[in-house]
Structure formats: C-alpha cells, structure tokens
JSON list of C-alpha atoms in Angstrom, two decimals:
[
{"chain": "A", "resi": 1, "resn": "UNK", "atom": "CA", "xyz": [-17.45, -10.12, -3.49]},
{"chain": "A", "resi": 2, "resn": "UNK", "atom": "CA", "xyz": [-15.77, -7.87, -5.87]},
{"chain": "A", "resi": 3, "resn": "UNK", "atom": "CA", "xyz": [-12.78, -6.24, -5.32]},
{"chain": "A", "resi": 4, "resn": "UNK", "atom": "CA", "xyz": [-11.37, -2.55, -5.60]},
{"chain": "A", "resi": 5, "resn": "UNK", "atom": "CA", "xyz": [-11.35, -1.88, -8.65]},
{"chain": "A", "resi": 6, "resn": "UNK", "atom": "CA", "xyz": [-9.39, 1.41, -10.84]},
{"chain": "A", "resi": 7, "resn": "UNK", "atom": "CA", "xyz": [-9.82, 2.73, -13.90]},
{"chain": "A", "resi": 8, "resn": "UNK", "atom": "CA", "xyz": [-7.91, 2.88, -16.28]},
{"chain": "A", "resi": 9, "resn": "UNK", "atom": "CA", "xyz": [-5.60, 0.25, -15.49]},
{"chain": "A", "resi": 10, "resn": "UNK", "atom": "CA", "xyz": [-2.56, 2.60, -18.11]},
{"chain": "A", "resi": 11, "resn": "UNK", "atom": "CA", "xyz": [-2.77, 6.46, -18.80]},
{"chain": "A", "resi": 12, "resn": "UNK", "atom": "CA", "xyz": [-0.14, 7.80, -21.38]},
{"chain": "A", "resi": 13, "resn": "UNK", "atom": "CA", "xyz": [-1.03, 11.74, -21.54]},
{"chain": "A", "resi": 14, "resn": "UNK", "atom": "CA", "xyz": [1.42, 14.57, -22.50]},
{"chain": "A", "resi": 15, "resn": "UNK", "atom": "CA", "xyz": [2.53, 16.97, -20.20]},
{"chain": "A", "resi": 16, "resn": "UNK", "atom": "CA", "xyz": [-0.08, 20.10, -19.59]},
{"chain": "A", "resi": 17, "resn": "UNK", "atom": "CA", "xyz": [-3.45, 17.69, -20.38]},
{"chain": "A", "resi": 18, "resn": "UNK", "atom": "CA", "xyz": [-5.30, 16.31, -17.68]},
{"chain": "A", "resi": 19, "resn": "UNK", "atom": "CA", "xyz": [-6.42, 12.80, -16.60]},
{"chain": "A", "resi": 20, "resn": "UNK", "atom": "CA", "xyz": [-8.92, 11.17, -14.61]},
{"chain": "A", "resi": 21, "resn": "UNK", "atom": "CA", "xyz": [-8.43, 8.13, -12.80]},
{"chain": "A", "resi": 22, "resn": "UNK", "atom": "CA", "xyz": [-11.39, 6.14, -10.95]},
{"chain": "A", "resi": 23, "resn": "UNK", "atom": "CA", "xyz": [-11.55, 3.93, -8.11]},
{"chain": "A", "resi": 24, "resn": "UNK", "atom": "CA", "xyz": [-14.69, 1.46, -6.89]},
{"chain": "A", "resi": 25, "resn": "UNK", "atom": "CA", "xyz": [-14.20, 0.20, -3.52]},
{"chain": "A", "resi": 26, "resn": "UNK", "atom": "CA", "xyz": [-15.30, -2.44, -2.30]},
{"chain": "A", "resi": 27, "resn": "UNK", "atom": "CA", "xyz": [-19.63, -2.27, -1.59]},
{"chain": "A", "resi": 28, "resn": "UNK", "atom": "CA", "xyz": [-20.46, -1.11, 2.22]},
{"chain": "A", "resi": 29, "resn": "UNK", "atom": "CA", "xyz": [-16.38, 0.68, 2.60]},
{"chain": "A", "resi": 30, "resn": "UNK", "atom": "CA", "xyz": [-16.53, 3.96, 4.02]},
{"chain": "A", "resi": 31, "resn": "UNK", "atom": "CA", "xyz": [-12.49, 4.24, 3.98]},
{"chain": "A", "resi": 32, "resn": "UNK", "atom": "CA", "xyz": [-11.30, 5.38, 0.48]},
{"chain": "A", "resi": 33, "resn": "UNK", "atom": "CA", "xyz": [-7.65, 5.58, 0.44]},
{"chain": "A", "resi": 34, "resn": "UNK", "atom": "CA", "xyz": [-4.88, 7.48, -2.67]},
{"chain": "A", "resi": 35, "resn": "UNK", "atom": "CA", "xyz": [-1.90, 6.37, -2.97]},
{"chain": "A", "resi": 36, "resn": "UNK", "atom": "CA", "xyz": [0.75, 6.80, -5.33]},
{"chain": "A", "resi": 37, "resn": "UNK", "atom": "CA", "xyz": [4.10, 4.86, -5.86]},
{"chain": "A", "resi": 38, "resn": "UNK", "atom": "CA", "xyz": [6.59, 7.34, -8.07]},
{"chain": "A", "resi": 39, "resn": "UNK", "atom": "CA", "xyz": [8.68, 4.64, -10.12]},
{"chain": "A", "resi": 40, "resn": "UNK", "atom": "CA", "xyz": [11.25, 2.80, -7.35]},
{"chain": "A", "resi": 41, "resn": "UNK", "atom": "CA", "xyz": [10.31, 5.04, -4.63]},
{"chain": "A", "resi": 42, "resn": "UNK", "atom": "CA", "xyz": [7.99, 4.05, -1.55]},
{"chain": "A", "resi": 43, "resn": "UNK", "atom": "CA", "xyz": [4.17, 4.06, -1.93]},
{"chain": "A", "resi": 44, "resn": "UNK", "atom": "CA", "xyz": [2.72, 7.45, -0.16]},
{"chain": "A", "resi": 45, "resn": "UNK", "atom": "CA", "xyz": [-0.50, 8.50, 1.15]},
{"chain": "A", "resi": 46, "resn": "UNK", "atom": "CA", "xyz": [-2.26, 11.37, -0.69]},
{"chain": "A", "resi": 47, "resn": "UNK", "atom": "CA", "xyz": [-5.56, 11.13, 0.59]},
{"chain": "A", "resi": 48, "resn": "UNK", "atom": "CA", "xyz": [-8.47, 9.61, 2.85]},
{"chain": "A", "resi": 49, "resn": "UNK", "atom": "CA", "xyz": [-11.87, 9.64, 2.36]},
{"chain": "A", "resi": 50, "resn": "UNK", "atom": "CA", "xyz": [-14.95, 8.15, 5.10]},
{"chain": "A", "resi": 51, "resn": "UNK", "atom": "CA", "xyz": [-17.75, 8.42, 2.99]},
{"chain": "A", "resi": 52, "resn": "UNK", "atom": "CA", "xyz": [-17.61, 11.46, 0.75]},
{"chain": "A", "resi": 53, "resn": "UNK", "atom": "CA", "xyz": [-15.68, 13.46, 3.44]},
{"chain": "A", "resi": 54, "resn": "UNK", "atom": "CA", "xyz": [-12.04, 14.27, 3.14]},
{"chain": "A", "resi": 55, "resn": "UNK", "atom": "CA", "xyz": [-10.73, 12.91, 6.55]},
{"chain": "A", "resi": 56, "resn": "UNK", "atom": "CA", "xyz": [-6.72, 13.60, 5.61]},
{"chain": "A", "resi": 57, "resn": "UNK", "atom": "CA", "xyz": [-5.49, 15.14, 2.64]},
{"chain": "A", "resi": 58, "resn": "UNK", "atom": "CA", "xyz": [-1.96, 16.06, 3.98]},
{"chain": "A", "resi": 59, "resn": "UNK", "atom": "CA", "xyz": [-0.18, 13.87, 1.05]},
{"chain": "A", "resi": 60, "resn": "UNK", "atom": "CA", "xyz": [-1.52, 15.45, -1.77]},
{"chain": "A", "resi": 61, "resn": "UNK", "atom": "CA", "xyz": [1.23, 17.20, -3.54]},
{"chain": "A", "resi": 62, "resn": "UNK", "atom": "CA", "xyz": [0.00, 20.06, -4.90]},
{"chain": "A", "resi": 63, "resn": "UNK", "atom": "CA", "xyz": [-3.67, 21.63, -6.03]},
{"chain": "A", "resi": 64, "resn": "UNK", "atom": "CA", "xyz": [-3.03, 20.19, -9.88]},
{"chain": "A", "resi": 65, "resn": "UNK", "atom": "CA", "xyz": [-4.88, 17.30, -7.66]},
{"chain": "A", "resi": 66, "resn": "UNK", "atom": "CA", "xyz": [-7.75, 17.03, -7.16]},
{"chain": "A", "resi": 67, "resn": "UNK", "atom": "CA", "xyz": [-10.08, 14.07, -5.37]},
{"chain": "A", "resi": 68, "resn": "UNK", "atom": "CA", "xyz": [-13.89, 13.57, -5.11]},
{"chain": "A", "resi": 69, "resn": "UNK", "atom": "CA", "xyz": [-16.24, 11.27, -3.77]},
{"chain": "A", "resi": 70, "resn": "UNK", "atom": "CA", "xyz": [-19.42, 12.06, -4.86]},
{"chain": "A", "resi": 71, "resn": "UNK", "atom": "CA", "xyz": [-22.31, 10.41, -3.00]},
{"chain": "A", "resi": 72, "resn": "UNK", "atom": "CA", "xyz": [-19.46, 8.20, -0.79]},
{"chain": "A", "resi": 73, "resn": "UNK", "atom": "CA", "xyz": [-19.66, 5.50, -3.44]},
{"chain": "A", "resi": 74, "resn": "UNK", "atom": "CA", "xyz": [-16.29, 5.86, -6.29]},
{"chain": "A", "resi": 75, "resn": "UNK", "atom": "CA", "xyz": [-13.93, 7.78, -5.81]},
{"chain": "A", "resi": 76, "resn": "UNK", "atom": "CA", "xyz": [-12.02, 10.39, -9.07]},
{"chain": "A", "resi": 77, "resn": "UNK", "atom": "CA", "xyz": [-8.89, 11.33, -8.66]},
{"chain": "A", "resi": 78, "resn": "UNK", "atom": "CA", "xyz": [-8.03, 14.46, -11.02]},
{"chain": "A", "resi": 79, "resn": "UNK", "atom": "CA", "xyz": [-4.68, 15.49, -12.30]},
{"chain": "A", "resi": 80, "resn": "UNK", "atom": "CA", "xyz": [-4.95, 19.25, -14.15]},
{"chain": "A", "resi": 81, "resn": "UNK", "atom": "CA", "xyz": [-2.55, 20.19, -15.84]},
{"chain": "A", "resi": 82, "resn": "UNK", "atom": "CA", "xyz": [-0.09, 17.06, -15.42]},
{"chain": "A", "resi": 83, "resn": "UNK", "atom": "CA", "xyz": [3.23, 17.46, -15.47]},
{"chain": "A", "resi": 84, "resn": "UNK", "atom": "CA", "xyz": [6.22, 14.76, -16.14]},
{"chain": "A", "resi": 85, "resn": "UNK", "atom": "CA", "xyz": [6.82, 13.93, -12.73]},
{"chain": "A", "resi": 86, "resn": "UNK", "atom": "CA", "xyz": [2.90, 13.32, -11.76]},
{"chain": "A", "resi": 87, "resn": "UNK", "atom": "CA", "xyz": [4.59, 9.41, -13.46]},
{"chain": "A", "resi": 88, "resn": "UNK", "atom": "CA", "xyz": [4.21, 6.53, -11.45]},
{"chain": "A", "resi": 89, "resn": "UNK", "atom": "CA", "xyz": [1.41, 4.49, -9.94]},
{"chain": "A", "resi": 90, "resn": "UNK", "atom": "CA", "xyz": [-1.62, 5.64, -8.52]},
{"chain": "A", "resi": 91, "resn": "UNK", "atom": "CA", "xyz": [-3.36, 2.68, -6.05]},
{"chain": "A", "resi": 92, "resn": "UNK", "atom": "CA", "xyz": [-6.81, 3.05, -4.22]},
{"chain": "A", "resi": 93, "resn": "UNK", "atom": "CA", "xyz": [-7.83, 1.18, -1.23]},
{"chain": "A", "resi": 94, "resn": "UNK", "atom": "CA", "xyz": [-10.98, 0.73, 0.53]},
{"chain": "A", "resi": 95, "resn": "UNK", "atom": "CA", "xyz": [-11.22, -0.28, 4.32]},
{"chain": "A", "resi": 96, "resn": "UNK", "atom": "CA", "xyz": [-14.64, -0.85, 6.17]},
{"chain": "A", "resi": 97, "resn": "UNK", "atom": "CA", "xyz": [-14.51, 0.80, 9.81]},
{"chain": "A", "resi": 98, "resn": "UNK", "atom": "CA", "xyz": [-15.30, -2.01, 12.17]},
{"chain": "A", "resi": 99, "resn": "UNK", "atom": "CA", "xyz": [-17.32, -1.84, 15.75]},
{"chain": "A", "resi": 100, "resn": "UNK", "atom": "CA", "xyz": [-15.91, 1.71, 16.41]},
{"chain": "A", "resi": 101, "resn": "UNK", "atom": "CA", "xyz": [-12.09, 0.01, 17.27]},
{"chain": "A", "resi": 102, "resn": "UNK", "atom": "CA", "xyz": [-10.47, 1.40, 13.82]},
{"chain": "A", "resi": 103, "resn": "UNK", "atom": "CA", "xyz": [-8.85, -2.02, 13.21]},
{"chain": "A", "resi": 104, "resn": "UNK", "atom": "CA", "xyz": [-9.19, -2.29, 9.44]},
{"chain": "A", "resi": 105, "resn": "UNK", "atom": "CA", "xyz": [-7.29, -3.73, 6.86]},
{"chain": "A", "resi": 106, "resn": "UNK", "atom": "CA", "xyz": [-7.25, -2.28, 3.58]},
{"chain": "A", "resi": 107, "resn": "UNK", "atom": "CA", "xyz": [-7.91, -3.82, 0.38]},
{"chain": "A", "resi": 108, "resn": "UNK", "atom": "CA", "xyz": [-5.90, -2.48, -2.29]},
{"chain": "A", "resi": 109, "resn": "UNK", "atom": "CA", "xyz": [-6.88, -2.08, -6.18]},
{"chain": "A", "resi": 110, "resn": "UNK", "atom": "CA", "xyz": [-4.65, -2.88, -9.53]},
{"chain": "A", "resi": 111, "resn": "UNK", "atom": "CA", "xyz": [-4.09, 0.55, -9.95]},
{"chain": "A", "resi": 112, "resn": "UNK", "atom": "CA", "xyz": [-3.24, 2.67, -12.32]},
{"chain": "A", "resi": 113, "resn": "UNK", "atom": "CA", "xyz": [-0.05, 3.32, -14.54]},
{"chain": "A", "resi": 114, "resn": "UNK", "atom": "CA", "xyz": [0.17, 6.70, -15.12]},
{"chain": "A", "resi": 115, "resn": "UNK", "atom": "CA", "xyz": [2.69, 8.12, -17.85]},
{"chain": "A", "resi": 116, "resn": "UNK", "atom": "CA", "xyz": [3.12, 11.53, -18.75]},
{"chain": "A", "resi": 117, "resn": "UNK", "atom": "CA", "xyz": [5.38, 12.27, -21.38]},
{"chain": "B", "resi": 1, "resn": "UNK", "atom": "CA", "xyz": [5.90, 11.39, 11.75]},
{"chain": "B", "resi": 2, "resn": "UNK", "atom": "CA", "xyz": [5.25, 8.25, 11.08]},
{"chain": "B", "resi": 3, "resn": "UNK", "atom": "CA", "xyz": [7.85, 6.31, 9.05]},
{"chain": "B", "resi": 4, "resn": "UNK", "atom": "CA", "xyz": [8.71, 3.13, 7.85]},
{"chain": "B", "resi": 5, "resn": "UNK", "atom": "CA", "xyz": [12.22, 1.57, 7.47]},
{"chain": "B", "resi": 6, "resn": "UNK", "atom": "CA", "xyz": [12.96, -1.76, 5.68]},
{"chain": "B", "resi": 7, "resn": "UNK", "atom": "CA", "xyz": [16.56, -2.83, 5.96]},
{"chain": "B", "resi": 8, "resn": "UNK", "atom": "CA", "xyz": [16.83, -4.41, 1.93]},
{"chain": "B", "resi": 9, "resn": "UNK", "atom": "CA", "xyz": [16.17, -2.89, -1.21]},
{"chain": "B", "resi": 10, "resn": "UNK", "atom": "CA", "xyz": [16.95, -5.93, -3.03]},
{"chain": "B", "resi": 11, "resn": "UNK", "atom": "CA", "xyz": [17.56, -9.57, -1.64]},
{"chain": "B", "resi": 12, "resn": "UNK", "atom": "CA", "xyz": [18.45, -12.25, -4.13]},
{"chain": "B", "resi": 13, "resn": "UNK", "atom": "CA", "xyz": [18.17, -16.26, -2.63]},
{"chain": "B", "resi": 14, "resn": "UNK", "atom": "CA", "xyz": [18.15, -19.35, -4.19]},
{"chain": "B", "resi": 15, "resn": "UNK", "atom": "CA", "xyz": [15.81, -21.81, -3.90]},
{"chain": "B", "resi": 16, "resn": "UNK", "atom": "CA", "xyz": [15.08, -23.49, -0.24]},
{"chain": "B", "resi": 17, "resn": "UNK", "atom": "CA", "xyz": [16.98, -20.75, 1.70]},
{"chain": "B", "resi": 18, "resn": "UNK", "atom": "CA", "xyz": [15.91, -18.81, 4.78]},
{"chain": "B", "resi": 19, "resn": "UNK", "atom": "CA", "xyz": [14.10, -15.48, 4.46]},
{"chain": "B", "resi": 20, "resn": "UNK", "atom": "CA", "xyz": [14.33, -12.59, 6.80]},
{"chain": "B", "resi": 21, "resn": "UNK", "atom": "CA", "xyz": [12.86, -8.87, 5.70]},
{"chain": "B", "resi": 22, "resn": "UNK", "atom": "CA", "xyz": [13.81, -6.00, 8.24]},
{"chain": "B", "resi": 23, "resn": "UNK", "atom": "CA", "xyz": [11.38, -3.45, 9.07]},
{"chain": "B", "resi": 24, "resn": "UNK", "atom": "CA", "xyz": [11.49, -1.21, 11.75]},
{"chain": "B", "resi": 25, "resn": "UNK", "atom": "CA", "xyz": [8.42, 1.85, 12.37]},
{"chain": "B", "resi": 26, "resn": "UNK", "atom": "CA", "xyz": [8.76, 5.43, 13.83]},
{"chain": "B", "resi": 27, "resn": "UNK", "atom": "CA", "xyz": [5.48, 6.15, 15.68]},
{"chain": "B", "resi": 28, "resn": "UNK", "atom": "CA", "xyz": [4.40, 5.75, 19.67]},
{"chain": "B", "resi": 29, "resn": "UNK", "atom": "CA", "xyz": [0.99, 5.04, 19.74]},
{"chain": "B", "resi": 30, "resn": "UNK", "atom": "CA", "xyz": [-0.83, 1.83, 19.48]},
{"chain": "B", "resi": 31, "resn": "UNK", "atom": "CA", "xyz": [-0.14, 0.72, 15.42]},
{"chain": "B", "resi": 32, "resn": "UNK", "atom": "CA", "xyz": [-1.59, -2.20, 13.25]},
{"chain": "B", "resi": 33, "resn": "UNK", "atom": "CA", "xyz": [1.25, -3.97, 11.06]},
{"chain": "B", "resi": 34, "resn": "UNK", "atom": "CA", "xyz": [1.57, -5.14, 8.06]},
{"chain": "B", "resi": 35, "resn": "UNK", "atom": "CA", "xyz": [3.26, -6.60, 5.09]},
{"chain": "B", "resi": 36, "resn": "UNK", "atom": "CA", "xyz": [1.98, -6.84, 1.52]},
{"chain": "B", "resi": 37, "resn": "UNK", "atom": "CA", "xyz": [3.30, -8.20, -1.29]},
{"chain": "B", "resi": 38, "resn": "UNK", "atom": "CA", "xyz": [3.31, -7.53, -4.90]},
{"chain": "B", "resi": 39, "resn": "UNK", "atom": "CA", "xyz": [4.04, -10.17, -7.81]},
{"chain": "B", "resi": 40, "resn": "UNK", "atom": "CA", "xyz": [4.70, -9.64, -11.06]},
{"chain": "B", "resi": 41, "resn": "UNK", "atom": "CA", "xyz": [2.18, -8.28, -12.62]},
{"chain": "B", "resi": 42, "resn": "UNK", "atom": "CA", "xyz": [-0.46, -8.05, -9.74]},
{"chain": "B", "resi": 43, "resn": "UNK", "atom": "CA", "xyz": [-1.61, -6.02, -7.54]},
{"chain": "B", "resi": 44, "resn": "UNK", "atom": "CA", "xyz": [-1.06, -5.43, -3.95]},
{"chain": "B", "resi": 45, "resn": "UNK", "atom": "CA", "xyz": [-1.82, -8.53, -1.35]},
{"chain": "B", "resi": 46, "resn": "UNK", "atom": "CA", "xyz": [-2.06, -8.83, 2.23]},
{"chain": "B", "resi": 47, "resn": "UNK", "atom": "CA", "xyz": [0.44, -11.25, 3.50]},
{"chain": "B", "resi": 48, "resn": "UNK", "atom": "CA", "xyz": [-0.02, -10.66, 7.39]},
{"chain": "B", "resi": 49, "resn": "UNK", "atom": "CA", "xyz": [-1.21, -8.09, 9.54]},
{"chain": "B", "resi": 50, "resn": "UNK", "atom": "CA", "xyz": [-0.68, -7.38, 13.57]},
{"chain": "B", "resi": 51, "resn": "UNK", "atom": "CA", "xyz": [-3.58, -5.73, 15.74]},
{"chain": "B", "resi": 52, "resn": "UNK", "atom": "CA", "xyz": [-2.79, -7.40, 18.93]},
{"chain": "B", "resi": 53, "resn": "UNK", "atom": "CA", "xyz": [-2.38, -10.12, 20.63]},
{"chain": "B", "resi": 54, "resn": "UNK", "atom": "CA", "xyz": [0.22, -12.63, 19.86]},
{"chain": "B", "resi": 55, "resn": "UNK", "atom": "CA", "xyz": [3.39, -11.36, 18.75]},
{"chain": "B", "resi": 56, "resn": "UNK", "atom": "CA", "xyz": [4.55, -14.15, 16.02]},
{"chain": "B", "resi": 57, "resn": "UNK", "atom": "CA", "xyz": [1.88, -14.00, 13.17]},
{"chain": "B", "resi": 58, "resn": "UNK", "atom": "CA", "xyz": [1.73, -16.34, 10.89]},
{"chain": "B", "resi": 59, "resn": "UNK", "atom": "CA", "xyz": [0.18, -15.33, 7.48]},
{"chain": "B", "resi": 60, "resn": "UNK", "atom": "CA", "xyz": [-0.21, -17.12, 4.02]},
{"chain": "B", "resi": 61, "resn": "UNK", "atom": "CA", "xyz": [2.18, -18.72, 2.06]},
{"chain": "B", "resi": 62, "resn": "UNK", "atom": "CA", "xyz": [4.20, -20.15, 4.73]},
{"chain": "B", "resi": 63, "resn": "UNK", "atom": "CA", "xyz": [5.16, -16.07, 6.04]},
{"chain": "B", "resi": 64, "resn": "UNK", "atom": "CA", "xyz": [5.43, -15.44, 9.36]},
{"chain": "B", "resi": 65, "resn": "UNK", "atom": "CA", "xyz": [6.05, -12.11, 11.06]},
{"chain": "B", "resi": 66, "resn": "UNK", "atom": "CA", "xyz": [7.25, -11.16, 14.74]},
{"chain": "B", "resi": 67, "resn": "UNK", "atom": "CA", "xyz": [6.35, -8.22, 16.39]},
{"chain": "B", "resi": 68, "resn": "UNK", "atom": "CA", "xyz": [8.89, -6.52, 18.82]},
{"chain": "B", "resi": 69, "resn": "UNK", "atom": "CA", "xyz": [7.04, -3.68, 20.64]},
{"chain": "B", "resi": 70, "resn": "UNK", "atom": "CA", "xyz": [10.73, -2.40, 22.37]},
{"chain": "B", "resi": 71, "resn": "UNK", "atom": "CA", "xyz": [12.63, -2.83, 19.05]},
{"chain": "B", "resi": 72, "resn": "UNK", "atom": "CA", "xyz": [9.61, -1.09, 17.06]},
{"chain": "B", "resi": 73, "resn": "UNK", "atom": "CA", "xyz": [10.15, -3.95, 14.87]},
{"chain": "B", "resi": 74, "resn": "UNK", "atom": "CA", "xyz": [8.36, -6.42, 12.83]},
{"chain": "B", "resi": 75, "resn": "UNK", "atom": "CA", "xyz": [10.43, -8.72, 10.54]},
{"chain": "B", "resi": 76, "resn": "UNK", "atom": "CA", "xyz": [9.01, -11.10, 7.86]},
{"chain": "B", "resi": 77, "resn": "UNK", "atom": "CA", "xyz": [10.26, -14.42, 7.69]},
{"chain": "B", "resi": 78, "resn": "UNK", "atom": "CA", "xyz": [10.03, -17.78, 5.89]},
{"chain": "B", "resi": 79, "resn": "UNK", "atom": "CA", "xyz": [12.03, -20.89, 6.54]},
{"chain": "B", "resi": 80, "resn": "UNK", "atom": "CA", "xyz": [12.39, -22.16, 3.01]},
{"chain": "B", "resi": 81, "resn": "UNK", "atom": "CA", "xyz": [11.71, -19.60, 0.05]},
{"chain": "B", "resi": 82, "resn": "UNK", "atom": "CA", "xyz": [10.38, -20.83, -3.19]},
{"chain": "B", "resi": 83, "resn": "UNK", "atom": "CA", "xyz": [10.75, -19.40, -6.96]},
{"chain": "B", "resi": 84, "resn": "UNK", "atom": "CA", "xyz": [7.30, -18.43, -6.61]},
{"chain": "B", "resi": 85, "resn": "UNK", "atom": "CA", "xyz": [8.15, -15.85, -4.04]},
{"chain": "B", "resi": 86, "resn": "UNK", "atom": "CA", "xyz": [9.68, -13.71, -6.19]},
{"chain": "B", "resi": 87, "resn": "UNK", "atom": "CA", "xyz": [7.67, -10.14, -5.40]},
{"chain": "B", "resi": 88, "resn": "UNK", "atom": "CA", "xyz": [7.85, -7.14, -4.05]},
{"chain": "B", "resi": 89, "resn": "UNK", "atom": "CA", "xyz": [7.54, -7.01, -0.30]},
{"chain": "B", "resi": 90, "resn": "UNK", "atom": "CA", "xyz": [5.97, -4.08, 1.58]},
{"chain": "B", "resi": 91, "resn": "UNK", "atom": "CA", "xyz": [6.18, -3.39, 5.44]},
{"chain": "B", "resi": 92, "resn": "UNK", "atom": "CA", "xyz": [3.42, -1.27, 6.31]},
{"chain": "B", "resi": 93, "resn": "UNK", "atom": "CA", "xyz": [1.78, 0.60, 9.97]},
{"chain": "B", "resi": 94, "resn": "UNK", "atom": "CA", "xyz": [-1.37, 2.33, 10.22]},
{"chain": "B", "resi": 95, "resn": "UNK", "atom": "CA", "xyz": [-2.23, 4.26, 12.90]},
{"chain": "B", "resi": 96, "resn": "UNK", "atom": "CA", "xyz": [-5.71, 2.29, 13.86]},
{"chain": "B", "resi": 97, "resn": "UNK", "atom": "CA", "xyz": [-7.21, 1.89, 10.53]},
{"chain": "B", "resi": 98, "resn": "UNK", "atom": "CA", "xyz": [-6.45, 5.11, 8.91]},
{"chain": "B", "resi": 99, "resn": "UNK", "atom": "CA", "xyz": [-3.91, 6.07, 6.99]},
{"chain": "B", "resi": 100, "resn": "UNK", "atom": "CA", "xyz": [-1.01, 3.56, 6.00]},
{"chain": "B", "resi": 101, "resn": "UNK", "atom": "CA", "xyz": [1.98, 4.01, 5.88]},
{"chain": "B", "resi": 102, "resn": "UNK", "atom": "CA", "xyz": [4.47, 1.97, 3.53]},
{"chain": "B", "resi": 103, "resn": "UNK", "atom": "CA", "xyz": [8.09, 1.47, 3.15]},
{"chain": "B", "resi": 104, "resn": "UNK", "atom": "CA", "xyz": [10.42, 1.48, 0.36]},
{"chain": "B", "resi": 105, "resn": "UNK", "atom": "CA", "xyz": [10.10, -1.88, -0.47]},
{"chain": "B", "resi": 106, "resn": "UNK", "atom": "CA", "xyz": [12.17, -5.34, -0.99]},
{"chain": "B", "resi": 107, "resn": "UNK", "atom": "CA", "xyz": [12.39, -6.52, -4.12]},
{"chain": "B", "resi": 108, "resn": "UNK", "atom": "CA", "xyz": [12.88, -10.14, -3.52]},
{"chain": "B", "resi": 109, "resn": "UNK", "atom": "CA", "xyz": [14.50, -12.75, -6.47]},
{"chain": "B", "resi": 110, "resn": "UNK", "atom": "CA", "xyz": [14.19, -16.34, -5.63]},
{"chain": "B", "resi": 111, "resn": "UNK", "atom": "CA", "xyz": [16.21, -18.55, -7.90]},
{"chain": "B", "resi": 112, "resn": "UNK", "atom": "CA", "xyz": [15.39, -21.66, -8.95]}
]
C-alpha cells in the first residue's frame, strides 16, 4: 500500500512568488491533515480536511494560504504571495475514520522543505 | 486549548543507557496518545499510540510508553538506547482522531 506522499519534496522561491505544494494520501482516507514545522519550533496544525470539506481550518496563519481538495482525493496547499517566514516544513497526513469511534492514527508524508529567500 | 509539553529539548546518552522522554498534555476529554519519531533524513513514524485500555504500551523498537490519566502524562521509555536511536522524538494527543496536536520535540543523540 502506498504511502502519503508530497510534492515537491524542496521548494526554494523568493519572497512575493507563490508555491504549490501537493499531498496524496493514502487510497480510501477521508482525513487530510496540514501541518507545518517552522525550523526548531513544534509541528502545528493548519488544516483538516474529511473528504473535500474543510472540517478545521483554525491553524492557518493567514489568507496568503490557501488549501483545496478537489474531488476528496489530493490535497494543494497554496502559498500567494510567500513571504520569508512562510520557511520551514510543510507535512500532510491522511487518517481513515474507523466504525464511527474517531480512533485513527495518522500516517504522515516526507514533506516538504519549503525555503523562501 | 489543547497543548503539549515535553520536558527535553535535547537529551544526549551513550550507548546502553536508560531512556525516559517527559510529556505531559493540557486537554480534559477522552485523548488518543502518541509519540513519533523522526530520523535523519526520514519522515515522520509512529512509535506508539494510546486509545485505551492498558496503560503501559509497548511500541516498536523496544519503546514503551505509560499513560497516567491523573498526571496527564505519558512518558516514553527504553531500557537500553542504541546509536540507532538517534531521532527526533514527538509526543503527540488528538482529540479522537482529529486534529493532532504535537510538541516541541526531543532531539535525542545516542553515542556510540
């Protein structure tokens, strides 16, 4: 079974351009998860996704973000215009909801480097 | 607000010594647990998880992991580290299989 996987794996963009970033979950996951990990700080929640529906977007930072999931399948994570501290690590999970309990765990992807200089 | 503490930023051990990685949660509902760990180079792993049940988990690797409802606790330990530990270690809760929420992190270096 493949994994989550995230596109591309490093970003180098300069400030005020934007960037894409891409995530496959894992087949048959309604849960699509953002995260992002700012260099040495904690990883943080930006957003969740069941299905193509945003269930909890309280962590995105601010509306140069931007996250769809067209058709509930991948998942595109937008960044317009970046700026220099948009830096840092951007992860995607995927979880699959389970007899109605909610106890999932979620599978994490490689995720993507992002630098903006 | 949900919130994650772990006690270390950095731990540094040498080969064959005991591990113990704090981690303490802010939330009162019912939570599932975890830690993760990151090597060099790779991405994010499950090492354990709590949903219920037995308190002491045991995960892969050797890990184990006790939860302490009262104390809001749930510390990762191994008996006998190896080099190959080295990581990053991540104590995690999620609120019944949404949203998780992560903590700082431990950088761990094992030597040999």
């Amino acid at each position: 079974e493949a994994g989550v996987t995230q596109f591309p794996s490093h970003s180098v963009i300069e400030k005020g351009q934007t960037v894409t970033l891409r995530c496959d979950p894992i087949s048959g996951h309604d849960n699509l998860y953002w995260y992002r990990r700012v260099m040495g700080k904690e990883i943080k929640f930006l957003l969740h996704f069941v299905k193509e529906s945003k269930q909890d977007e309280s962590g995105m930072p601010n509306n140069r973000f931007l996250a769809e999931r067209t058709g509930g399948t991948y998942s595109t994570l937008k960044v317009q215009p970046a700026e220099l501290e948009d830096s840092g690590v951007y992860f995607c999970a995927s979880s699959q909801k389970k007899g109605g309990t909610g106890d999932t765990e979620a599978f994490f992807g490689q995720g993507t480097r992002l630098t903006v200089v | 607000a949900q919130s994650v503490s772990q006690h270390n930023h950095h731990v540094i051990l040498s080969e064959a010594a005991s591990l113990e990685l704090g981690c303490n949660y802010s939330y009162g509902g019912t939570v599932n647990l975890f830690w993760y760990v990151q090597y060099p180079g790779q991405h994010l792993q499950l090492l354990l998880k709590y949903f219920s049940g037995d308190p002491l988990v045991k995960g892969i690797k050797g890990f184990e992991a006790e939860f302490i409802k009262s104390k809001f606790s749930f510390n990762l330990r191994k008996p006998s580290v190896q080099w190959s530990d080295t990581a990053e270690y991540f104590c995690a809760v999620s609120n019944r299989g949404f949203k998780t929420i992560f903590g700082a992190g431990t950088r761990l270096f094992v030597k040999a």
